[in-house]
Amino acid sequence: MAKNHVHLSPEEASRLQVEQGDGLIVQTLGERPVIFADVVARIHEHFSLDLHLDTDEANAAQLRTGDVVRLIGKNGCITEALRG
């Protein structure tokens, strides 16, 4: 099973001040928000901003493809909305 991770392009990573391998915090939106801690940043020129979660965890958080979640920076500040 792959570890939860966020794909980013080098430009997105630079804008968000994220480096390869950084541990990020991602929060779902809605009535019952769920926080995923230590989501790994994966940066590559062929990637675009996208969250990848284990299917069971995504189902437990009631996430579906295309849902918006919140990426919280390493310092705890909300930095960007993502589509999962």
Coordinates of N, CA and C in Angstrom, one line a residue:
M1 N 0.9 -1.2 0.0 CA 0.0 0.0 0.0 C 0.9 1.2 0.0
A2 N 0.7 2.1 -0.9 CA 1.4 3.4 -1.0 C 1.0 4.3 0.1
K3 N 2.0 5.0 0.6 CA 1.8 6.0 1.7 C 1.0 7.2 1.1
N4 N 0.1 7.8 1.8 CA -0.6 9.0 1.4 C 0.3 10.0 0.9
H5 N 0.0 10.6 -0.2 CA 1.0 11.6 -0.8 C 0.2 12.6 -1.6
V6 N 0.9 13.8 -1.9 CA 0.5 14.8 -2.7 C 1.5 15.0 -3.9
H7 N 1.0 14.9 -5.1 CA 1.8 15.2 -6.3 C 1.8 16.7 -6.5
L8 N 3.0 17.2 -6.8 CA 3.1 18.7 -7.1 C 4.1 18.8 -8.3
S9 N 3.9 19.8 -9.1 CA 4.9 20.2 -10.1 C 6.0 21.0 -9.4
P10 N 7.1 21.1 -9.9 CA 8.2 22.0 -9.3 C 7.7 23.4 -9.1
E11 N 6.9 24.0 -10.0 CA 6.4 25.3 -9.8 C 5.4 25.4 -8.7
E12 N 4.5 24.4 -8.5 CA 3.5 24.4 -7.4 C 4.3 24.2 -6.1
A13 N 5.3 23.4 -6.1 CA 6.0 23.2 -4.9 C 6.8 24.4 -4.4
S14 N 7.3 25.1 -5.4 CA 8.0 26.4 -5.1 C 7.0 27.4 -4.5
R15 N 5.9 27.5 -5.2 CA 4.9 28.5 -4.8 C 4.4 28.2 -3.3
L16 N 4.3 26.9 -3.0 CA 3.8 26.5 -1.7 C 4.9 26.3 -0.7
Q17 N 6.2 26.5 -1.1 CA 7.3 26.3 -0.3 C 7.4 24.9 0.3
V18 N 7.2 24.0 -0.6 CA 7.2 22.5 -0.2 C 8.4 21.9 -0.9
E19 N 9.1 21.0 -0.2 CA 10.2 20.3 -0.8 C 9.9 18.8 -0.9
Q20 N 10.6 18.1 -1.8 CA 10.4 16.7 -1.9 C 10.5 16.0 -0.6
G21 N 9.5 15.1 -0.3 CA 9.6 14.4 1.0 C 9.0 15.1 2.2
D22 N 8.7 16.3 2.1 CA 8.1 17.0 3.2 C 6.8 16.3 3.7
G23 N 6.6 16.3 5.0 CA 5.4 15.8 5.6 C 4.4 17.0 5.7
L24 N 3.2 16.8 5.1 CA 2.2 17.8 5.0 C 1.0 17.3 5.8
I25 N 0.1 18.3 6.1 CA -1.2 18.0 6.8 C -2.3 18.4 5.8
V26 N -3.2 17.4 5.6 CA -4.3 17.7 4.7 C -5.6 17.5 5.5
Q27 N -6.6 18.4 5.3 CA -7.8 18.4 6.0 C -9.0 18.3 5.0
T28 N -9.9 17.4 5.2 CA -11.1 17.3 4.4 C -12.1 18.4 4.8
L29 N -13.0 18.8 3.9 CA -14.0 19.8 4.2 C -15.3 19.1 4.4
G30 N -16.3 19.8 5.0 CA -17.6 19.2 5.1 C -18.0 19.2 6.6
E31 N -19.1 18.4 6.8 CA -19.7 18.4 8.2 C -18.8 17.7 9.2
R32 N -18.0 16.7 8.8 CA -17.1 16.0 9.7 C -15.7 16.0 9.1
P33 N -15.0 17.1 9.3 CA -13.6 17.2 8.7 C -12.7 16.1 9.3
V34 N -11.9 15.6 8.4 CA -10.8 14.6 8.8 C -9.5 15.2 8.5
I35 N -8.5 15.0 9.3 CA -7.2 15.4 9.1 C -6.2 14.3 8.9
F36 N -5.5 14.3 7.8 CA -4.5 13.3 7.4 C -3.1 14.0 7.7
A37 N -2.4 13.4 8.7 CA -1.1 13.9 9.0 C 0.0 13.2 8.3
D38 N 1.1 13.8 8.0 CA 2.3 13.2 7.4 C 2.0 12.7 6.0
V39 N 1.4 13.5 5.2 CA 1.1 13.2 3.8 C 2.4 13.6 3.1
V40 N 3.0 12.7 2.4 CA 4.3 13.0 1.7 C 4.2 13.8 0.5
A41 N 5.1 14.8 0.3 CA 5.1 15.6 -0.9 C 6.0 14.9 -1.9
R42 N 5.4 14.7 -3.1 CA 6.2 14.1 -4.2 C 6.2 15.1 -5.4
I43 N 7.4 15.5 -5.8 CA 7.5 16.6 -6.8 C 8.2 16.0 -8.0
H44 N 7.6 16.3 -9.2 CA 8.1 15.9 -10.5 C 7.6 16.8 -11.6
E45 N 8.3 17.0 -12.6 CA 7.9 17.9 -13.7 C 6.7 17.5 -14.4
H46 N 6.3 16.2 -14.3 CA 5.1 15.6 -15.0 C 3.9 15.6 -14.1
F47 N 4.1 16.0 -12.8 CA 3.0 16.0 -11.9 C 2.2 17.3 -11.9
S48 N 1.0 17.3 -11.4 CA 0.2 18.5 -11.1 C -0.4 18.2 -9.8
L49 N -0.8 19.3 -9.1 CA -1.4 19.2 -7.8 C -2.5 18.2 -7.6
D50 N -2.3 17.2 -6.8 CA -3.3 16.1 -6.7 C -3.0 15.3 -5.5
L51 N -4.0 15.0 -4.7 CA -3.9 14.2 -3.5 C -4.2 12.7 -3.8
H52 N -3.3 11.8 -3.2 CA -3.5 10.4 -3.4 C -3.6 9.8 -2.0
L53 N -4.8 9.2 -1.7 CA -5.0 8.5 -0.5 C -5.4 7.0 -0.7
D54 N -5.2 6.2 0.3 CA -5.6 4.8 0.3 C -7.1 4.8 0.2
T55 N -7.7 3.9 -0.6 CA -9.1 3.8 -0.8 C -9.9 3.7 0.4
D56 N -9.5 2.9 1.4 CA -10.2 2.8 2.6 C -10.3 4.1 3.4
E57 N -9.1 4.8 3.5 CA -9.1 6.0 4.2 C -9.9 7.1 3.5
A58 N -9.9 7.1 2.2 CA -10.7 8.1 1.4 C -12.2 7.8 1.7
N59 N -12.6 6.5 1.6 CA -14.0 6.2 1.9 C -14.4 6.5 3.3
A60 N -13.5 6.3 4.3 CA -13.8 6.7 5.7 C -14.0 8.2 5.8
A61 N -13.3 8.9 5.1 CA -13.4 10.4 5.1 C -14.5 10.9 4.2
Q62 N -15.2 10.0 3.5 CA -16.3 10.3 2.6 C -15.8 11.2 1.4
L63 N -14.6 10.9 1.0 CA -14.0 11.7 -0.2 C -14.3 10.9 -1.5
R64 N -14.5 11.7 -2.5 CA -14.7 11.1 -3.9 C -13.8 11.9 -4.8
T65 N -13.4 11.3 -5.9 CA -12.6 12.0 -6.9 C -13.2 13.3 -7.2
G66 N -12.4 14.4 -7.2 CA -12.8 15.7 -7.5 C -13.2 16.5 -6.3
D67 N -13.3 15.9 -5.1 CA -13.6 16.7 -3.9 C -12.5 17.6 -3.6
V68 N -12.8 18.7 -3.0 CA -11.8 19.7 -2.6 C -11.4 19.4 -1.1
V69 N -10.1 19.5 -0.9 CA -9.6 19.3 0.5 C -8.7 20.5 0.7
R70 N -8.2 20.7 2.0 CA -7.4 21.8 2.3 C -6.0 21.2 2.7
L71 N -5.0 21.8 2.0 CA -3.6 21.5 2.4 C -3.1 22.5 3.4
I72 N -2.7 22.0 4.5 CA -2.2 22.9 5.6 C -0.6 22.8 5.6
G73 N 0.0 23.9 5.5 CA 1.5 23.9 5.4 C 2.1 23.3 6.7
K74 N 3.4 23.1 6.6 CA 4.2 22.6 7.6 C 4.1 23.3 8.9
N75 N 3.8 24.6 8.8 CA 3.7 25.5 10.0 C 2.2 25.5 10.5
G76 N 1.3 24.8 9.9 CA -0.1 24.8 10.3 C -0.9 25.8 9.7
C77 N -0.4 26.6 8.7 CA -1.2 27.6 8.0 C -1.8 26.9 6.8
I78 N -3.1 27.3 6.5 CA -3.8 26.8 5.3 C -3.1 27.5 4.1
T79 N -2.7 26.7 3.1 CA -2.0 27.2 2.0 C -2.6 27.1 0.6
E80 N -3.5 26.0 0.4 CA -3.9 25.8 -0.9 C -5.1 24.8 -0.9
A81 N -6.1 25.0 -1.8 CA -7.2 24.0 -1.9 C -6.7 23.1 -3.0
L82 N -7.1 21.8 -2.8 CA -6.7 20.7 -3.8 C -7.9 20.0 -4.3
R83 N -7.8 19.4 -5.4 CA -8.9 18.5 -5.9 C -8.3 17.1 -5.8
G84 N -9.0 16.2 -5.1 CA -8.6 14.8 -4.9 C -9.0 13.9 -6.0

